[in-house]
Amino acid sequence: GKSPVQVPQVEDSEVKRRMVHNLALGNLKREALLETSGATPDQLKKLSKEVAKWDQQYQAYCLLPSAFTLIEVEDWAGYTDDQRRVVRARASLSAPSAVKIENEEQAEEERKKYGVKHEEYLLLDARLLEVQKEFEELGRKFNTQTMDGKEGKRRGEDPLWREIEEKFKRSRGDILEKHRVFLKLHDELMAIKDGLKAYKQSKAPATQPPAQA
């Protein structure tokens, strides 16, 4: 029988560029990162370590602050204007100061901060999801109407299409701002988490090597 068609593997350097530019827009699950970067599972394992870290809590990859220097905001052809704005805003605040904790009092303060920020983060996440569902529902209505043969008019003249356009124009700025704050909060939460982890490790007693049998 015929041998299966081999899909040419994307070069490592290109896969890495795609990972950086896609993760700059927000966290991605493993499958989404594989799909958007064109990586093989082996490439993902190897290259993700250079530009991303796995966030256990959200079960997703997020861009390392150091990788923001690799973003070509203006030249990356895959970005829309709105996405460029989001990435520019995120890159400008991408590296929240590392959280340095030296005693239990500071640790307790950072835990409280984390709680407050995390609550705000979850509320924003829910709101952005709500907005996304609203537009998906309007899109479904429009597609159903079109499939039912009621199109008859050009898109611009269709009342439902006009409603979708108007709604988007009205809420676009607000959505972008919420998304920017959402990403900023995520980065701040990660910095606090890393600080608490480093503090915990610094307090852990040095483990003794196992006794030789």
CSV table of C-alpha atoms in Angstrom, one decimal:
chain,number,residue,atom,x,y,z
A,1,GLY,CA,0.0,0.0,0.0
A,2,LYS,CA,1.0,3.7,-0.3
A,3,SER,CA,3.0,5.1,2.5
A,4,PRO,CA,1.2,7.9,4.4
A,5,VAL,CA,1.8,11.4,3.3
A,6,GLN,CA,4.4,13.1,5.5
A,7,VAL,CA,3.4,16.6,6.6
A,8,PRO,CA,6.7,18.6,6.6
A,9,GLN,CA,7.7,19.5,10.1
A,10,VAL,CA,7.8,23.2,10.9
A,11,GLU,CA,11.3,24.5,11.8
A,12,ASP,CA,11.9,24.8,15.6
A,13,SER,CA,12.6,28.6,15.2
A,14,GLU,CA,9.3,29.2,13.5
A,15,VAL,CA,7.4,27.0,16.1
A,16,LYS,CA,8.9,29.1,18.9
A,17,ARG,CA,8.0,32.4,17.2
A,18,ARG,CA,4.4,31.2,16.8
A,19,MET,CA,4.2,30.0,20.4
A,20,VAL,CA,5.5,33.4,21.7
A,21,HIS,CA,3.0,35.4,19.6
A,22,ASN,CA,0.0,33.2,20.4
A,23,LEU,CA,0.7,33.1,24.1
A,24,ALA,CA,1.2,36.9,24.2
A,25,LEU,CA,-2.6,37.1,23.7
A,26,GLY,CA,-3.3,34.9,26.7
A,27,ASN,CA,-2.9,31.4,28.2
A,28,LEU,CA,-3.4,28.4,26.0
A,29,LYS,CA,-4.2,24.7,26.7
A,30,ARG,CA,-1.8,22.1,25.4
A,31,GLU,CA,-4.0,21.2,22.4
A,32,ALA,CA,-4.6,24.8,21.4
A,33,LEU,CA,-0.8,25.5,21.6
A,34,LEU,CA,0.0,22.5,19.5
A,35,GLU,CA,-2.6,23.5,16.9
A,36,THR,CA,-1.7,27.2,16.7
A,37,SER,CA,2.1,26.7,16.6
A,38,GLY,CA,2.1,23.7,14.3
A,39,ALA,CA,4.4,21.9,16.8
A,40,THR,CA,4.9,18.2,17.1
A,41,PRO,CA,4.4,16.9,20.7
A,42,ASP,CA,8.2,16.6,20.9
A,43,GLN,CA,8.8,20.2,19.8
A,44,LEU,CA,6.1,21.4,22.2
A,45,LYS,CA,7.9,19.6,25.1
A,46,LYS,CA,11.3,21.0,24.1
A,47,LEU,CA,10.5,24.5,23.0
A,48,SER,CA,7.7,25.4,25.5
A,49,LYS,CA,10.4,25.3,28.3
A,50,GLU,CA,12.2,28.2,26.6
A,51,VAL,CA,9.3,30.6,26.3
A,52,ALA,CA,6.5,29.4,28.6
A,53,LYS,CA,5.6,27.8,31.9
A,54,TRP,CA,2.9,25.4,32.7
A,55,ASP,CA,0.3,26.8,35.1
A,56,GLN,CA,-1.0,23.9,37.1
A,57,GLN,CA,-4.0,25.8,38.5
A,58,TYR,CA,-5.4,26.8,35.1
A,59,GLN,CA,-4.0,23.8,33.3
A,60,ALA,CA,-2.5,25.9,30.5
A,61,TYR,CA,0.7,27.4,29.2
A,62,CYS,CA,1.5,31.0,29.9
A,63,LEU,CA,4.2,33.2,28.4
A,64,LEU,CA,7.4,33.8,30.5
A,65,PRO,CA,7.9,37.5,31.2
A,66,SER,CA,11.4,37.2,29.7
A,67,ALA,CA,9.8,36.0,26.4
A,68,PHE,CA,8.0,39.3,25.8
A,69,THR,CA,11.2,40.7,24.4
A,70,LEU,CA,10.8,38.3,21.5
A,71,ILE,CA,7.4,39.7,20.3
A,72,GLU,CA,7.3,41.5,17.0
A,73,VAL,CA,4.1,43.4,17.7
A,74,GLU,CA,4.0,45.5,14.5
A,75,ASP,CA,5.4,42.9,12.1
A,76,TRP,CA,3.5,39.7,13.2
A,77,ALA,CA,1.1,39.1,10.3
A,78,GLY,CA,-1.2,37.0,12.4
A,79,TYR,CA,-2.4,39.8,14.6
A,80,THR,CA,-5.5,42.0,14.1
A,81,ASP,CA,-5.2,45.7,15.1
A,82,ASP,CA,-7.2,44.9,18.3
A,83,GLN,CA,-4.8,42.0,19.1
A,84,ARG,CA,-1.8,44.3,18.6
A,85,ARG,CA,-3.3,46.8,21.1
A,86,VAL,CA,-3.8,44.0,23.7
A,87,VAL,CA,-0.2,42.7,23.2
A,88,ARG,CA,1.3,46.2,23.4
A,89,ALA,CA,-0.6,46.9,26.6
A,90,ARG,CA,0.3,43.5,28.0
A,91,ALA,CA,4.0,43.8,27.0
A,92,SER,CA,4.2,47.2,28.7
A,93,LEU,CA,3.3,45.6,32.0
A,94,SER,CA,4.4,42.1,31.3
A,95,ALA,CA,7.0,41.9,33.9
A,96,PRO,CA,5.5,42.6,37.3
A,97,SER,CA,8.2,43.1,39.8
A,98,ALA,CA,9.3,39.8,41.3
A,99,VAL,CA,7.7,39.3,44.7
A,100,LYS,CA,10.4,38.9,47.3
A,101,ILE,CA,9.2,37.5,50.6
A,102,GLU,CA,11.6,37.4,53.6
A,103,ASN,CA,9.4,36.7,56.6
A,104,GLU,CA,6.0,35.2,57.6
A,105,GLU,CA,4.4,38.7,57.9
A,106,GLN,CA,5.2,39.5,54.3
A,107,ALA,CA,4.1,36.1,53.2
A,108,GLU,CA,0.7,36.6,55.0
A,109,GLU,CA,0.3,40.0,53.3
A,110,GLU,CA,1.0,38.5,49.9
A,111,ARG,CA,-1.5,35.7,50.5
A,112,LYS,CA,-4.2,38.3,51.3
A,113,LYS,CA,-3.3,40.2,48.2
A,114,TYR,CA,-3.5,37.0,46.2
A,115,GLY,CA,-7.0,36.3,47.5
A,116,VAL,CA,-8.3,39.8,46.6
A,117,LYS,CA,-6.7,39.8,43.1
A,118,HIS,CA,-7.8,36.2,42.4
A,119,GLU,CA,-11.5,37.1,43.2
A,120,GLU,CA,-11.3,40.1,40.8
A,121,TYR,CA,-9.6,37.8,38.2
A,122,LEU,CA,-12.4,35.2,38.5
A,123,LEU,CA,-15.1,37.9,38.2
A,124,LEU,CA,-13.5,39.3,35.0
A,125,ASP,CA,-13.1,35.8,33.6
A,126,ALA,CA,-16.8,35.2,34.1
A,127,ARG,CA,-17.8,38.6,32.6
A,128,LEU,CA,-15.6,38.0,29.5
A,129,LEU,CA,-17.1,34.6,29.0
A,130,GLU,CA,-20.6,36.0,29.3
A,131,VAL,CA,-19.8,38.6,26.6
A,132,GLN,CA,-18.4,35.9,24.4
A,133,LYS,CA,-21.5,33.8,24.8
A,134,GLU,CA,-23.8,36.8,24.0
A,135,PHE,CA,-22.0,37.3,20.7
A,136,GLU,CA,-22.0,33.6,19.9
A,137,GLU,CA,-25.7,33.5,20.5
A,138,LEU,CA,-26.3,36.5,18.2
A,139,GLY,CA,-24.1,34.9,15.6
A,140,ARG,CA,-26.1,31.6,15.9
A,141,LYS,CA,-29.4,33.6,15.5
A,142,PHE,CA,-28.0,35.3,12.4
A,143,ASN,CA,-26.8,32.0,10.8
A,144,THR,CA,-30.1,30.3,11.6
A,145,GLN,CA,-32.0,33.2,9.9
A,146,THR,CA,-29.7,33.0,6.9
A,147,MET,CA,-30.1,29.2,6.6
A,148,ASP,CA,-33.9,29.6,6.8
A,149,GLY,CA,-33.7,31.6,3.6
A,150,LYS,CA,-34.7,34.8,5.1
A,151,GLU,CA,-31.5,36.6,4.1
A,152,GLY,CA,-33.0,38.5,1.2
A,153,LYS,CA,-31.0,41.6,2.2
A,154,ARG,CA,-27.3,42.4,2.2
A,155,ARG,CA,-25.7,42.0,5.6
A,156,GLY,CA,-25.5,45.7,6.3
A,157,GLU,CA,-29.2,46.1,5.7
A,158,ASP,CA,-30.2,43.2,8.0
A,159,PRO,CA,-31.6,44.5,11.3
A,160,LEU,CA,-30.1,41.6,13.3
A,161,TRP,CA,-26.7,42.1,11.6
A,162,ARG,CA,-26.9,45.8,12.4
A,163,GLU,CA,-27.7,45.0,16.1
A,164,ILE,CA,-24.6,42.7,16.3
A,165,GLU,CA,-22.4,45.5,14.7
A,166,GLU,CA,-23.8,48.2,17.0
A,167,LYS,CA,-23.4,46.0,20.1
A,168,PHE,CA,-19.8,45.2,19.2
A,169,LYS,CA,-19.0,48.9,18.5
A,170,ARG,CA,-20.5,49.9,21.8
A,171,SER,CA,-18.7,47.2,23.9
A,172,ARG,CA,-15.4,46.9,22.0
A,173,GLY,CA,-13.4,49.4,24.1
A,174,ASP,CA,-14.8,47.9,27.3
A,175,ILE,CA,-14.0,44.4,26.3
A,176,LEU,CA,-10.4,45.3,25.3
A,177,GLU,CA,-9.9,47.1,28.6
A,178,LYS,CA,-11.3,44.2,30.6
A,179,HIS,CA,-9.1,41.8,28.7
A,180,ARG,CA,-6.0,44.0,29.4
A,181,VAL,CA,-6.8,44.1,33.1
A,182,PHE,CA,-7.5,40.4,33.1
A,183,LEU,CA,-4.1,39.6,31.7
A,184,LYS,CA,-2.4,42.1,34.0
A,185,LEU,CA,-4.0,40.4,37.0
A,186,HIS,CA,-2.9,37.0,35.8
A,187,ASP,CA,0.7,38.1,35.6
A,188,GLU,CA,0.5,39.7,39.0
A,189,LEU,CA,-1.0,36.5,40.5
A,190,MET,CA,1.8,34.4,38.9
A,191,ALA,CA,4.4,36.7,40.4
A,192,ILE,CA,2.9,36.4,43.9
A,193,LYS,CA,2.6,32.6,43.5
A,194,ASP,CA,6.3,32.4,42.5
A,195,GLY,CA,7.3,34.6,45.4
A,196,LEU,CA,5.4,32.4,47.9
A,197,LYS,CA,6.8,29.3,46.4
A,198,ALA,CA,10.4,30.6,46.6
A,199,TYR,CA,9.8,31.7,50.3
A,200,LYS,CA,8.4,28.2,51.1
A,201,GLN,CA,11.4,26.5,49.6
A,202,SER,CA,13.8,28.8,51.4
A,203,LYS,CA,12.1,27.8,54.7
A,204,ALA,CA,12.1,24.1,54.0
A,205,PRO,CA,14.7,22.2,56.0
A,206,ALA,CA,17.6,20.8,53.8
A,207,THR,CA,16.8,17.2,53.1
A,208,GLN,CA,19.3,14.6,54.1
A,209,PRO,CA,20.6,12.3,51.4
A,210,PRO,CA,19.3,8.8,51.9
A,211,ALA,CA,21.6,6.6,53.9
A,212,GLN,CA,23.6,4.1,51.8
A,213,ALA,CA,22.5,0.6,52.2
